[in-house]
Amino acid sequence: MTDGPEEDREPRTAWSSLGDFIRSQRELANLSMRQLAEIAKISNPYLSQVERGLYKPSADVLKQIANALHLSAETMYTQAGLLDSNAEQDNHHGVEHAIKLDPRLTVDQKEALIRIYRSFAGGGSGG
Amino acid sequence: MTDGPEEDREPRTAWSSLGDFIRSQRELANLSMRQLAEIAKISNPYLSQVERGLYKPSADVLKQIANALHLSAETMYTQAGLLDSNAEQDNHHGVEHAIKLDPRLTVDQKEALIRIYRSFAGGGSGG
DNA sequence: TTGGTGTGCTAAGTCTACCAAGCACCCGGG
DNA sequence: CCCGGGTGCTTGGTAGACTTAGCACACCAA
């Protein structure tokens, strides 16, 4: 669609801001699309479409781009709306939470520990 | 629900895959695939495939599942390898730490829990 | 002028995350 | 025996994330 020099910047989706963000960061780093794409190991046309908001990149690609731009993955995910700004960062130290996440424990062991913990703590420290 | 007690368990050192993690968390929450799929707003066959490692879910789906399981999105992303784990997320350290910080427990209870936990976890890697 | 190299953008195709429907199995009741 | 309802798993198909090839324009050299 050979449009003229005046291009209307219309946010057709919520994630077009992500494209703007990436583009500004890329220009800030003085990288061409092909350069950034090379570093991030994606194709340059795809980067173009991402920057213009046509596609929503997967988290994997997002991480690669963030890495190439020397940004944290969290920042990228937040920009992409995959993470709430920093409410999620503050992970509470719940005992049950920690137990559930422990890879050394079997499911049965977790259930046992949680049962014991609840009997100690006197009720639902629900997680 | 209770399938054979002799199930192939993957190496204890880490979650062999995201699917195993999700399945454990689901079983820990006493949810069937259809129930979790319903809450997470994905299809039950897809959940089955994800749990068996056939597909790698998108961050969006990951977030939904995390929410349905009352886990933080960060935790899920970390499990999926999309985020590097922070000190906050460090799990086997986390259980003892969380126990020590819990104001509901007496010192004796904490010691008991930690002893049980260590017996379960195999006593390795303290600290 | 022509040619080579830079930029970003477009078109057509591949791969895969994801869904709807259905299968095989097991259990309790008629 | 045959149902009805529970479990997890398989099949076939769709949408979109992503790639490889190629377009159009701009700049500098011969």
PDB file of C-alpha atoms (C1' of nucleotides) in Angstrom:
ATOM      1  CA  MET A   1       0.000   0.000   0.000  1.00  0.00           C
ATOM      2  CA  THR A   2       2.326   2.742  -1.110  1.00  0.00           C
ATOM      3  CA  ASP A   3       1.246   5.380   1.346  1.00  0.00           C
ATOM      4  CA  GLY A   4       2.403   8.911   1.204  1.00  0.00           C
ATOM      5  CA  PRO A   5       4.919  10.643   3.386  1.00  0.00           C
ATOM      6  CA  GLU A   6       2.268  11.422   5.973  1.00  0.00           C
ATOM      7  CA  GLU A   7       1.569   8.250   7.879  1.00  0.00           C
ATOM      8  CA  ASP A   8      -1.184   8.314  10.456  1.00  0.00           C
ATOM      9  CA  ARG A   9       0.065   6.919  13.734  1.00  0.00           C
ATOM     10  CA  GLU A  10      -3.019   5.101  14.827  1.00  0.00           C
ATOM     11  CA  PRO A  11      -2.821   2.634  17.692  1.00  0.00           C
ATOM     12  CA  ARG A  12      -4.855  -0.203  16.305  1.00  0.00           C
ATOM     13  CA  THR A  13      -3.899  -2.411  19.191  1.00  0.00           C
ATOM     14  CA  ALA A  14      -2.664  -1.993  22.722  1.00  0.00           C
ATOM     15  CA  TRP A  15       0.729  -3.429  21.900  1.00  0.00           C
ATOM     16  CA  SER A  16       1.696  -0.891  19.286  1.00  0.00           C
ATOM     17  CA  SER A  17       3.366   0.984  22.131  1.00  0.00           C
ATOM     18  CA  LEU A  18       5.693  -1.967  22.481  1.00  0.00           C
ATOM     19  CA  GLY A  19       6.836  -1.445  18.914  1.00  0.00           C
ATOM     20  CA  ASP A  20       7.443   2.226  19.529  1.00  0.00           C
ATOM     21  CA  PHE A  21       9.371   1.344  22.628  1.00  0.00           C
ATOM     22  CA  ILE A  22      11.585  -1.110  20.804  1.00  0.00           C
ATOM     23  CA  ARG A  23      12.142   1.275  17.947  1.00  0.00           C
ATOM     24  CA  SER A  24      13.140   4.131  20.221  1.00  0.00           C
ATOM     25  CA  GLN A  25      15.469   1.880  22.157  1.00  0.00           C
ATOM     26  CA  ARG A  26      16.992   0.623  18.927  1.00  0.00           C
ATOM     27  CA  GLU A  27      17.546   4.134  17.584  1.00  0.00           C
ATOM     28  CA  LEU A  28      18.920   5.140  20.944  1.00  0.00           C
ATOM     29  CA  ALA A  29      21.485   2.394  20.574  1.00  0.00           C
ATOM     30  CA  ASN A  30      22.256   3.520  17.029  1.00  0.00           C
ATOM     31  CA  LEU A  31      21.397   0.188  15.510  1.00  0.00           C
ATOM     32  CA  SER A  32      19.813  -0.478  12.143  1.00  0.00           C
ATOM     33  CA  MET A  33      16.988  -2.962  11.901  1.00  0.00           C
ATOM     34  CA  ARG A  34      19.262  -5.486  10.310  1.00  0.00           C
ATOM     35  CA  GLN A  35      21.870  -5.024  12.983  1.00  0.00           C
ATOM     36  CA  LEU A  36      19.440  -5.443  15.843  1.00  0.00           C
ATOM     37  CA  ALA A  37      17.795  -8.358  14.102  1.00  0.00           C
ATOM     38  CA  GLU A  38      21.171  -9.964  13.668  1.00  0.00           C
ATOM     39  CA  ILE A  39      22.003  -9.628  17.337  1.00  0.00           C
ATOM     40  CA  ALA A  40      18.575 -10.701  18.481  1.00  0.00           C
ATOM     41  CA  LYS A  41      18.640 -13.594  16.034  1.00  0.00           C
ATOM     42  CA  ILE A  42      15.392 -12.701  14.320  1.00  0.00           C
ATOM     43  CA  SER A  43      14.759 -11.632  10.749  1.00  0.00           C
ATOM     44  CA  ASN A  44      14.838  -7.978   9.813  1.00  0.00           C
ATOM     45  CA  PRO A  45      11.395  -7.961   8.190  1.00  0.00           C
ATOM     46  CA  TYR A  46       9.952  -9.439  11.315  1.00  0.00           C
ATOM     47  CA  LEU A  47      11.575  -6.783  13.436  1.00  0.00           C
ATOM     48  CA  SER A  48      10.073  -4.180  11.154  1.00  0.00           C
ATOM     49  CA  GLN A  49       6.614  -5.615  11.638  1.00  0.00           C
ATOM     50  CA  VAL A  50       7.097  -5.863  15.366  1.00  0.00           C
ATOM     51  CA  GLU A  51       8.184  -2.249  15.596  1.00  0.00           C
ATOM     52  CA  ARG A  52       5.141  -1.150  13.640  1.00  0.00           C
ATOM     53  CA  GLY A  53       2.842  -3.109  15.844  1.00  0.00           C
ATOM     54  CA  LEU A  54       1.691  -5.635  13.272  1.00  0.00           C
ATOM     55  CA  TYR A  55       2.709  -8.615  15.310  1.00  0.00           C
ATOM     56  CA  LYS A  56       3.022  -9.369  18.963  1.00  0.00           C
ATOM     57  CA  PRO A  57       6.360 -11.089  19.502  1.00  0.00           C
ATOM     58  CA  SER A  58       6.599 -14.160  21.652  1.00  0.00           C
ATOM     59  CA  ALA A  59       8.275 -13.937  25.031  1.00  0.00           C
ATOM     60  CA  ASP A  60      11.265 -15.751  23.654  1.00  0.00           C
ATOM     61  CA  VAL A  61      11.817 -13.179  20.927  1.00  0.00           C
ATOM     62  CA  LEU A  62      11.104 -10.425  23.408  1.00  0.00           C
ATOM     63  CA  LYS A  63      13.844 -11.732  25.619  1.00  0.00           C
ATOM     64  CA  GLN A  64      16.294 -11.863  22.730  1.00  0.00           C
ATOM     65  CA  ILE A  65      15.506  -8.284  21.761  1.00  0.00           C
ATOM     66  CA  ALA A  66      15.809  -7.110  25.337  1.00  0.00           C
ATOM     67  CA  ASN A  67      19.155  -8.802  25.614  1.00  0.00           C
ATOM     68  CA  ALA A  68      20.360  -7.261  22.372  1.00  0.00           C
ATOM     69  CA  LEU A  69      19.332  -3.824  23.602  1.00  0.00           C
ATOM     70  CA  HIS A  70      20.920  -4.363  27.015  1.00  0.00           C
ATOM     71  CA  LEU A  71      17.562  -4.172  28.722  1.00  0.00           C
ATOM     72  CA  SER A  72      16.222  -6.539  31.323  1.00  0.00           C
ATOM     73  CA  ALA A  73      13.673  -9.099  30.286  1.00  0.00           C
ATOM     74  CA  GLU A  74      11.384  -7.799  32.988  1.00  0.00           C
ATOM     75  CA  THR A  75      11.367  -4.391  31.385  1.00  0.00           C
ATOM     76  CA  MET A  76      10.425  -5.859  28.051  1.00  0.00           C
ATOM     77  CA  TYR A  77       7.707  -8.053  29.476  1.00  0.00           C
ATOM     78  CA  THR A  78       6.303  -5.118  31.346  1.00  0.00           C
ATOM     79  CA  GLN A  79       6.244  -3.076  28.156  1.00  0.00           C
ATOM     80  CA  ALA A  80       4.569  -5.969  26.405  1.00  0.00           C
ATOM     81  CA  GLY A  81       1.929  -6.175  29.097  1.00  0.00           C
ATOM     82  CA  LEU A  82       3.049  -9.638  30.131  1.00  0.00           C
ATOM     83  CA  LEU A  83       4.009  -8.436  33.582  1.00  0.00           C
ATOM     84  CA  ASP A  84       2.324  -5.924  35.794  1.00  0.00           C
ATOM     85  CA  SER A  85       4.785  -3.160  36.465  1.00  0.00           C
ATOM     86  CA  ASN A  86       6.221  -4.152  39.794  1.00  0.00           C
ATOM     87  CA  ALA A  87       3.402  -5.531  41.810  1.00  0.00           C
ATOM     88  CA  GLU A  88       4.432  -9.009  40.742  1.00  0.00           C
ATOM     89  CA  GLN A  89       8.049  -8.444  41.592  1.00  0.00           C
ATOM     90  CA  ASP A  90       7.262  -8.378  45.266  1.00  0.00           C
ATOM     91  CA  ASN A  91       6.916 -12.087  45.754  1.00  0.00           C
ATOM     92  CA  HIS A  92       5.712 -12.782  49.230  1.00  0.00           C
ATOM     93  CA  HIS A  93       7.677 -15.272  51.253  1.00  0.00           C
ATOM     94  CA  GLY A  94       4.805 -17.551  52.106  1.00  0.00           C
ATOM     95  CA  VAL A  95       5.840 -20.867  53.535  1.00  0.00           C
ATOM     96  CA  GLU A  96       3.260 -22.742  51.493  1.00  0.00           C
ATOM     97  CA  HIS A  97       4.337 -20.903  48.407  1.00  0.00           C
ATOM     98  CA  ALA A  98       7.946 -21.831  48.944  1.00  0.00           C
ATOM     99  CA  ILE A  99       7.069 -25.437  49.648  1.00  0.00           C
ATOM    100  CA  LYS A 100       5.030 -25.737  46.500  1.00  0.00           C
ATOM    101  CA  LEU A 101       7.896 -24.408  44.435  1.00  0.00           C
ATOM    102  CA  ASP A 102      10.583 -26.653  45.822  1.00  0.00           C
ATOM    103  CA  PRO A 103      11.797 -29.037  43.128  1.00  0.00           C
ATOM    104  CA  ARG A 104      13.346 -31.413  45.624  1.00  0.00           C
ATOM    105  CA  LEU A 105      10.033 -32.412  47.112  1.00  0.00           C
ATOM    106  CA  THR A 106       7.525 -34.848  45.723  1.00  0.00           C
ATOM    107  CA  VAL A 107       3.868 -33.958  45.627  1.00  0.00           C
ATOM    108  CA  ASP A 108       3.195 -36.183  48.613  1.00  0.00           C
ATOM    109  CA  GLN A 109       5.966 -34.579  50.591  1.00  0.00           C
ATOM    110  CA  LYS A 110       4.635 -31.150  49.781  1.00  0.00           C
ATOM    111  CA  GLU A 111       1.176 -32.094  50.928  1.00  0.00           C
ATOM    112  CA  ALA A 112       2.576 -33.499  54.133  1.00  0.00           C
ATOM    113  CA  LEU A 113       4.668 -30.424  54.845  1.00  0.00           C
ATOM    114  CA  ILE A 114       1.800 -28.098  54.118  1.00  0.00           C
ATOM    115  CA  ARG A 115      -0.474 -30.096  56.377  1.00  0.00           C
ATOM    116  CA  ILE A 116       2.042 -29.881  59.187  1.00  0.00           C
ATOM    117  CA  TYR A 117       2.596 -26.220  58.571  1.00  0.00           C
ATOM    118  CA  ARG A 118      -1.108 -25.503  58.715  1.00  0.00           C
ATOM    119  CA  SER A 119      -1.473 -27.416  61.915  1.00  0.00           C
ATOM    120  CA  PHE A 120       1.302 -25.279  63.366  1.00  0.00           C
ATOM    121  CA  ALA A 121       0.192 -21.957  61.986  1.00  0.00           C
ATOM    122  CA  GLY A 122      -3.360 -22.601  62.967  1.00  0.00           C
ATOM    123  CA  GLY A 123      -5.100 -22.114  59.671  1.00  0.00           C
ATOM    124  CA  GLY A 124      -5.035 -20.902  56.130  1.00  0.00           C
ATOM    125  CA  SER A 125      -2.093 -18.888  55.192  1.00  0.00           C
ATOM    126  CA  GLY A 126      -3.585 -19.526  51.884  1.00  0.00           C
ATOM    127  CA  GLY A 127      -1.561 -19.258  48.874  1.00  0.00           C
TER     128      GLY A 127
ATOM    129  CA  MET B   1      -7.380 -39.688  39.259  1.00  0.00           C
ATOM    130  CA  THR B   2      -4.752 -41.686  41.096  1.00  0.00           C
ATOM    131  CA  ASP B   3      -2.813 -43.327  38.388  1.00  0.00           C
ATOM    132  CA  GLY B   4      -0.184 -45.920  38.981  1.00  0.00           C
ATOM    133  CA  PRO B   5       2.032 -45.262  41.978  1.00  0.00           C
ATOM    134  CA  GLU B   6       5.040 -46.249  39.953  1.00  0.00           C
ATOM    135  CA  GLU B   7       5.458 -43.269  37.734  1.00  0.00           C
ATOM    136  CA  ASP B   8       8.583 -42.322  35.905  1.00  0.00           C
ATOM    137  CA  ARG B   9      10.080 -39.573  37.956  1.00  0.00           C
ATOM    138  CA  GLU B  10      12.462 -37.234  36.243  1.00  0.00           C
ATOM    139  CA  PRO B  11      15.731 -36.177  37.876  1.00  0.00           C
ATOM    140  CA  ARG B  12      15.337 -34.582  41.268  1.00  0.00           C
ATOM    141  CA  THR B  13      17.770 -31.815  40.669  1.00  0.00           C
ATOM    142  CA  ALA B  14      15.456 -29.649  38.668  1.00  0.00           C
ATOM    143  CA  TRP B  15      12.158 -29.601  36.831  1.00  0.00           C
ATOM    144  CA  SER B  16      12.780 -31.576  33.732  1.00  0.00           C
ATOM    145  CA  SER B  17      10.282 -29.415  31.985  1.00  0.00           C
ATOM    146  CA  LEU B  18       7.697 -26.776  32.492  1.00  0.00           C
ATOM    147  CA  GLY B  19       5.025 -29.400  31.993  1.00  0.00           C
ATOM    148  CA  ASP B  20       6.089 -31.376  35.014  1.00  0.00           C
ATOM    149  CA  PHE B  21       6.019 -28.247  37.080  1.00  0.00           C
ATOM    150  CA  ILE B  22       2.533 -27.341  35.986  1.00  0.00           C
ATOM    151  CA  ARG B  23       1.287 -30.859  36.524  1.00  0.00           C
ATOM    152  CA  SER B  24       2.671 -30.990  40.062  1.00  0.00           C
ATOM    153  CA  GLN B  25       1.172 -27.659  40.903  1.00  0.00           C
ATOM    154  CA  ARG B  26      -2.170 -28.742  39.498  1.00  0.00           C
ATOM    155  CA  GLU B  27      -2.173 -31.983  41.440  1.00  0.00           C
ATOM    156  CA  LEU B  28      -1.096 -30.091  44.514  1.00  0.00           C
ATOM    157  CA  ALA B  29      -4.139 -27.914  44.119  1.00  0.00           C
ATOM    158  CA  ASN B  30      -6.317 -30.988  43.628  1.00  0.00           C
ATOM    159  CA  LEU B  31      -7.546 -29.889  40.252  1.00  0.00           C
ATOM    160  CA  SER B  32      -8.342 -32.053  37.274  1.00  0.00           C
ATOM    161  CA  MET B  33      -7.104 -31.048  33.859  1.00  0.00           C
ATOM    162  CA  ARG B  34     -10.563 -29.923  32.880  1.00  0.00           C
ATOM    163  CA  GLN B  35     -10.938 -27.871  36.016  1.00  0.00           C
ATOM    164  CA  LEU B  36      -7.623 -26.104  35.642  1.00  0.00           C
ATOM    165  CA  ALA B  37      -8.222 -25.598  31.940  1.00  0.00           C
ATOM    166  CA  GLU B  38     -11.577 -24.080  32.748  1.00  0.00           C
ATOM    167  CA  ILE B  39     -10.086 -21.639  35.242  1.00  0.00           C
ATOM    168  CA  ALA B  40      -7.112 -20.801  33.056  1.00  0.00           C
ATOM    169  CA  LYS B  41      -9.423 -20.444  30.056  1.00  0.00           C
ATOM    170  CA  ILE B  42      -7.548 -22.875  27.859  1.00  0.00           C
ATOM    171  CA  SER B  43      -8.701 -26.184  26.406  1.00  0.00           C
ATOM    172  CA  ASN B  44      -8.182 -29.389  28.324  1.00  0.00           C
ATOM    173  CA  PRO B  45      -6.399 -31.187  25.478  1.00  0.00           C
ATOM    174  CA  TYR B  46      -4.009 -28.323  25.208  1.00  0.00           C
ATOM    175  CA  LEU B  47      -3.303 -28.432  28.912  1.00  0.00           C
ATOM    176  CA  SER B  48      -2.608 -32.134  28.567  1.00  0.00           C
ATOM    177  CA  GLN B  49      -0.135 -31.473  25.792  1.00  0.00           C
ATOM    178  CA  VAL B  50       1.533 -28.703  27.721  1.00  0.00           C
ATOM    179  CA  GLU B  51       1.917 -30.842  30.810  1.00  0.00           C
ATOM    180  CA  ARG B  52       3.499 -33.596  28.762  1.00  0.00           C
ATOM    181  CA  GLY B  53       5.916 -31.193  27.201  1.00  0.00           C
ATOM    182  CA  LEU B  54       4.592 -31.407  23.665  1.00  0.00           C
ATOM    183  CA  TYR B  55       4.038 -27.682  23.409  1.00  0.00           C
ATOM    184  CA  LYS B  56       5.598 -24.638  24.941  1.00  0.00           C
ATOM    185  CA  PRO B  57       2.798 -22.314  25.959  1.00  0.00           C
ATOM    186  CA  SER B  58       2.928 -18.618  25.209  1.00  0.00           C
ATOM    187  CA  ALA B  59       3.563 -16.122  27.974  1.00  0.00           C
ATOM    188  CA  ASP B  60      -0.075 -15.167  27.887  1.00  0.00           C
ATOM    189  CA  VAL B  61      -1.231 -18.701  28.550  1.00  0.00           C
ATOM    190  CA  LEU B  62       1.523 -19.117  31.098  1.00  0.00           C
ATOM    191  CA  LYS B  63       0.193 -16.125  32.960  1.00  0.00           C
ATOM    192  CA  GLN B  64      -3.337 -17.504  32.935  1.00  0.00           C
ATOM    193  CA  ILE B  65      -2.170 -20.841  34.291  1.00  0.00           C
ATOM    194  CA  ALA B  66      -0.077 -19.157  36.965  1.00  0.00           C
ATOM    195  CA  ASN B  67      -3.042 -17.110  38.001  1.00  0.00           C
ATOM    196  CA  ALA B  68      -5.283 -20.162  38.137  1.00  0.00           C
ATOM    197  CA  LEU B  69      -2.753 -21.921  40.339  1.00  0.00           C
ATOM    198  CA  HIS B  70      -2.262 -18.879  42.576  1.00  0.00           C
ATOM    199  CA  LEU B  71       1.338 -18.512  41.497  1.00  0.00           C
ATOM    200  CA  SER B  72       3.020 -15.334  40.365  1.00  0.00           C
ATOM    201  CA  ALA B  73       3.643 -14.806  36.690  1.00  0.00           C
ATOM    202  CA  GLU B  74       7.314 -14.397  37.491  1.00  0.00           C
ATOM    203  CA  THR B  75       7.445 -17.863  38.923  1.00  0.00           C
ATOM    204  CA  MET B  76       5.917 -19.314  35.807  1.00  0.00           C
ATOM    205  CA  TYR B  77       8.169 -17.373  33.502  1.00  0.00           C
ATOM    206  CA  THR B  78      11.163 -18.472  35.482  1.00  0.00           C
ATOM    207  CA  GLN B  79      10.084 -22.074  35.249  1.00  0.00           C
ATOM    208  CA  ALA B  80       9.565 -21.635  31.537  1.00  0.00           C
ATOM    209  CA  GLY B  81      13.072 -20.242  31.195  1.00  0.00           C
ATOM    210  CA  LEU B  82      11.793 -16.888  30.106  1.00  0.00           C
ATOM    211  CA  LEU B  83      13.207 -15.135  33.135  1.00  0.00           C
ATOM    212  CA  ASP B  84      16.445 -15.716  34.920  1.00  0.00           C
ATOM    213  CA  SER B  85      15.741 -16.615  38.502  1.00  0.00           C
ATOM    214  CA  ASN B  86      16.380 -13.940  41.068  1.00  0.00           C
ATOM    215  CA  ALA B  87      17.402 -14.477  44.650  1.00  0.00           C
ATOM    216  CA  GLU B  88      13.776 -13.958  45.524  1.00  0.00           C
ATOM    217  CA  GLN B  89      12.790 -16.941  43.454  1.00  0.00           C
ATOM    218  CA  ASP B  90      15.448 -19.268  44.705  1.00  0.00           C
ATOM    219  CA  ASN B  91      13.410 -22.153  45.910  1.00  0.00           C
ATOM    220  CA  HIS B  92      15.213 -24.746  47.964  1.00  0.00           C
ATOM    221  CA  HIS B  93      16.722 -21.918  49.902  1.00  0.00           C
ATOM    222  CA  GLY B  94      13.281 -20.365  50.013  1.00  0.00           C
ATOM    223  CA  VAL B  95      11.490 -22.960  52.091  1.00  0.00           C
ATOM    224  CA  GLU B  96      13.740 -22.675  55.092  1.00  0.00           C
ATOM    225  CA  HIS B  97      13.923 -18.960  54.690  1.00  0.00           C
ATOM    226  CA  ALA B  98      10.164 -18.664  54.563  1.00  0.00           C
ATOM    227  CA  ILE B  99       9.762 -20.885  57.565  1.00  0.00           C
ATOM    228  CA  LYS B 100      12.201 -18.804  59.565  1.00  0.00           C
ATOM    229  CA  LEU B 101      10.385 -15.634  58.648  1.00  0.00           C
ATOM    230  CA  ASP B 102       6.904 -16.866  59.464  1.00  0.00           C
ATOM    231  CA  PRO B 103       5.556 -15.006  62.490  1.00  0.00           C
ATOM    232  CA  ARG B 104       2.877 -17.624  63.109  1.00  0.00           C
ATOM    233  CA  LEU B 105       5.378 -20.282  64.082  1.00  0.00           C
ATOM    234  CA  THR B 106       7.202 -20.729  67.325  1.00  0.00           C
ATOM    235  CA  VAL B 107      10.887 -21.462  67.337  1.00  0.00           C
ATOM    236  CA  ASP B 108      10.227 -25.112  68.133  1.00  0.00           C
ATOM    237  CA  GLN B 109       7.765 -25.408  65.319  1.00  0.00           C
ATOM    238  CA  LYS B 110      10.214 -23.837  62.930  1.00  0.00           C
ATOM    239  CA  GLU B 111      12.912 -26.247  63.913  1.00  0.00           C
ATOM    240  CA  ALA B 112      10.556 -29.175  63.510  1.00  0.00           C
ATOM    241  CA  LEU B 113       9.420 -28.061  60.108  1.00  0.00           C
ATOM    242  CA  ILE B 114      12.927 -27.444  58.907  1.00  0.00           C
ATOM    243  CA  ARG B 115      13.985 -30.855  60.173  1.00  0.00           C
ATOM    244  CA  ILE B 116      11.154 -32.510  58.291  1.00  0.00           C
ATOM    245  CA  TYR B 117      11.892 -30.460  55.244  1.00  0.00           C
ATOM    246  CA  ARG B 118      15.537 -31.463  55.257  1.00  0.00           C
ATOM    247  CA  SER B 119      14.657 -35.100  55.652  1.00  0.00           C
ATOM    248  CA  PHE B 120      12.409 -34.778  52.626  1.00  0.00           C
ATOM    249  CA  ALA B 121      14.739 -32.727  50.515  1.00  0.00           C
ATOM    250  CA  GLY B 122      17.613 -35.076  51.123  1.00  0.00           C
ATOM    251  CA  GLY B 123      19.641 -32.819  53.374  1.00  0.00           C
ATOM    252  CA  GLY B 124      21.649 -31.372  50.517  1.00  0.00           C
ATOM    253  CA  SER B 125      22.558 -27.799  49.904  1.00  0.00           C
ATOM    254  CA  GLY B 126      21.875 -26.024  53.093  1.00  0.00           C
ATOM    255  CA  GLY B 127      22.230 -22.364  52.639  1.00  0.00           C
TER     256      GLY B 127
ATOM    257  C1'  DT C   1      24.481   7.383 -16.563  1.00  0.00           C
ATOM    258  C1'  DT C   2      25.276   2.687 -14.190  1.00  0.00           C
ATOM    259  C1'  DG C   3      26.431  -0.125 -10.279  1.00  0.00           C
ATOM    260  C1'  DG C   4      26.989  -1.427  -5.427  1.00  0.00           C
ATOM    261  C1'  DT C   5      25.458  -0.985  -0.682  1.00  0.00           C
ATOM    262  C1'  DG C   6      22.728   1.011   2.895  1.00  0.00           C
ATOM    263  C1'  DT C   7      18.043   1.752   4.786  1.00  0.00           C
ATOM    264  C1'  DG C   8      13.049   0.013   5.915  1.00  0.00           C
ATOM    265  C1'  DC C   9       8.933  -2.498   3.988  1.00  0.00           C
ATOM    266  C1'  DT C  10       6.162  -6.315   1.509  1.00  0.00           C
ATOM    267  C1'  DA C  11       4.692 -10.993  -0.095  1.00  0.00           C
ATOM    268  C1'  DA C  12       4.354 -15.760   0.331  1.00  0.00           C
ATOM    269  C1'  DG C  13       5.374 -19.592   2.791  1.00  0.00           C
ATOM    270  C1'  DT C  14       6.592 -22.710   7.135  1.00  0.00           C
ATOM    271  C1'  DC C  15       6.072 -23.938  11.755  1.00  0.00           C
ATOM    272  C1'  DT C  16       3.572 -24.401  15.955  1.00  0.00           C
ATOM    273  C1'  DA C  17       0.612 -22.796  19.713  1.00  0.00           C
ATOM    274  C1'  DC C  18      -3.958 -23.498  20.478  1.00  0.00           C
ATOM    275  C1'  DC C  19      -8.924 -25.318  19.985  1.00  0.00           C
ATOM    276  C1'  DA C  20     -13.185 -28.509  19.165  1.00  0.00           C
ATOM    277  C1'  DA C  21     -14.499 -33.028  18.902  1.00  0.00           C
ATOM    278  C1'  DG C  22     -13.877 -37.575  19.993  1.00  0.00           C
ATOM    279  C1'  DC C  23     -11.359 -41.877  21.839  1.00  0.00           C
ATOM    280  C1'  DA C  24     -10.097 -45.332  25.507  1.00  0.00           C
ATOM    281  C1'  DC C  25     -10.362 -46.399  30.181  1.00  0.00           C
ATOM    282  C1'  DC C  26     -12.478 -46.717  34.867  1.00  0.00           C
ATOM    283  C1'  DC C  27     -16.260 -46.504  38.291  1.00  0.00           C
ATOM    284  C1'  DG C  28     -21.046 -46.674  40.255  1.00  0.00           C
ATOM    285  C1'  DG C  29     -26.087 -47.686  39.333  1.00  0.00           C
ATOM    286  C1'  DG C  30     -30.022 -49.637  36.637  1.00  0.00           C
TER     287       DG C  30
ATOM    288  C1'  DC D   1     -25.622 -56.650  30.460  1.00  0.00           C
ATOM    289  C1'  DC D   2     -25.985 -51.355  29.292  1.00  0.00           C
ATOM    290  C1'  DC D   3     -25.881 -46.483  30.756  1.00  0.00           C
ATOM    291  C1'  DG D   4     -24.041 -41.830  32.655  1.00  0.00           C
ATOM    292  C1'  DG D   5     -20.114 -39.370  34.200  1.00  0.00           C
ATOM    293  C1'  DG D   6     -15.315 -39.042  35.664  1.00  0.00           C
ATOM    294  C1'  DT D   7     -10.331 -39.219  34.241  1.00  0.00           C
ATOM    295  C1'  DG D   8      -6.343 -38.161  30.745  1.00  0.00           C
ATOM    296  C1'  DC D   9      -4.990 -38.625  25.731  1.00  0.00           C
ATOM    297  C1'  DT D  10      -5.364 -38.337  20.359  1.00  0.00           C
ATOM    298  C1'  DT D  11      -6.864 -36.452  16.030  1.00  0.00           C
ATOM    299  C1'  DG D  12      -7.684 -32.876  12.623  1.00  0.00           C
ATOM    300  C1'  DG D  13      -7.900 -28.165  11.781  1.00  0.00           C
ATOM    301  C1'  DT D  14      -7.170 -22.911  12.315  1.00  0.00           C
ATOM    302  C1'  DA D  15      -4.667 -18.658  13.361  1.00  0.00           C
ATOM    303  C1'  DG D  16      -0.709 -16.199  13.828  1.00  0.00           C
ATOM    304  C1'  DA D  17       4.306 -15.873  15.040  1.00  0.00           C
ATOM    305  C1'  DC D  18       8.204 -16.105  12.357  1.00  0.00           C
ATOM    306  C1'  DT D  19      11.332 -16.825   8.007  1.00  0.00           C
ATOM    307  C1'  DT D  20      13.251 -16.597   3.359  1.00  0.00           C
ATOM    308  C1'  DA D  21      13.089 -13.981  -0.893  1.00  0.00           C
ATOM    309  C1'  DG D  22      12.401  -9.698  -2.985  1.00  0.00           C
ATOM    310  C1'  DC D  23      10.712  -4.537  -3.582  1.00  0.00           C
ATOM    311  C1'  DA D  24      11.455   0.602  -3.492  1.00  0.00           C
ATOM    312  C1'  DC D  25      14.108   4.352  -2.237  1.00  0.00           C
ATOM    313  C1'  DA D  26      18.516   6.928  -0.872  1.00  0.00           C
ATOM    314  C1'  DC D  27      23.483   7.678  -0.967  1.00  0.00           C
ATOM    315  C1'  DC D  28      28.262   7.381  -2.805  1.00  0.00           C
ATOM    316  C1'  DA D  29      31.734   5.857  -6.491  1.00  0.00           C
ATOM    317  C1'  DA D  30      33.226   5.292 -11.226  1.00  0.00           C
TER     318       DA D  30
END
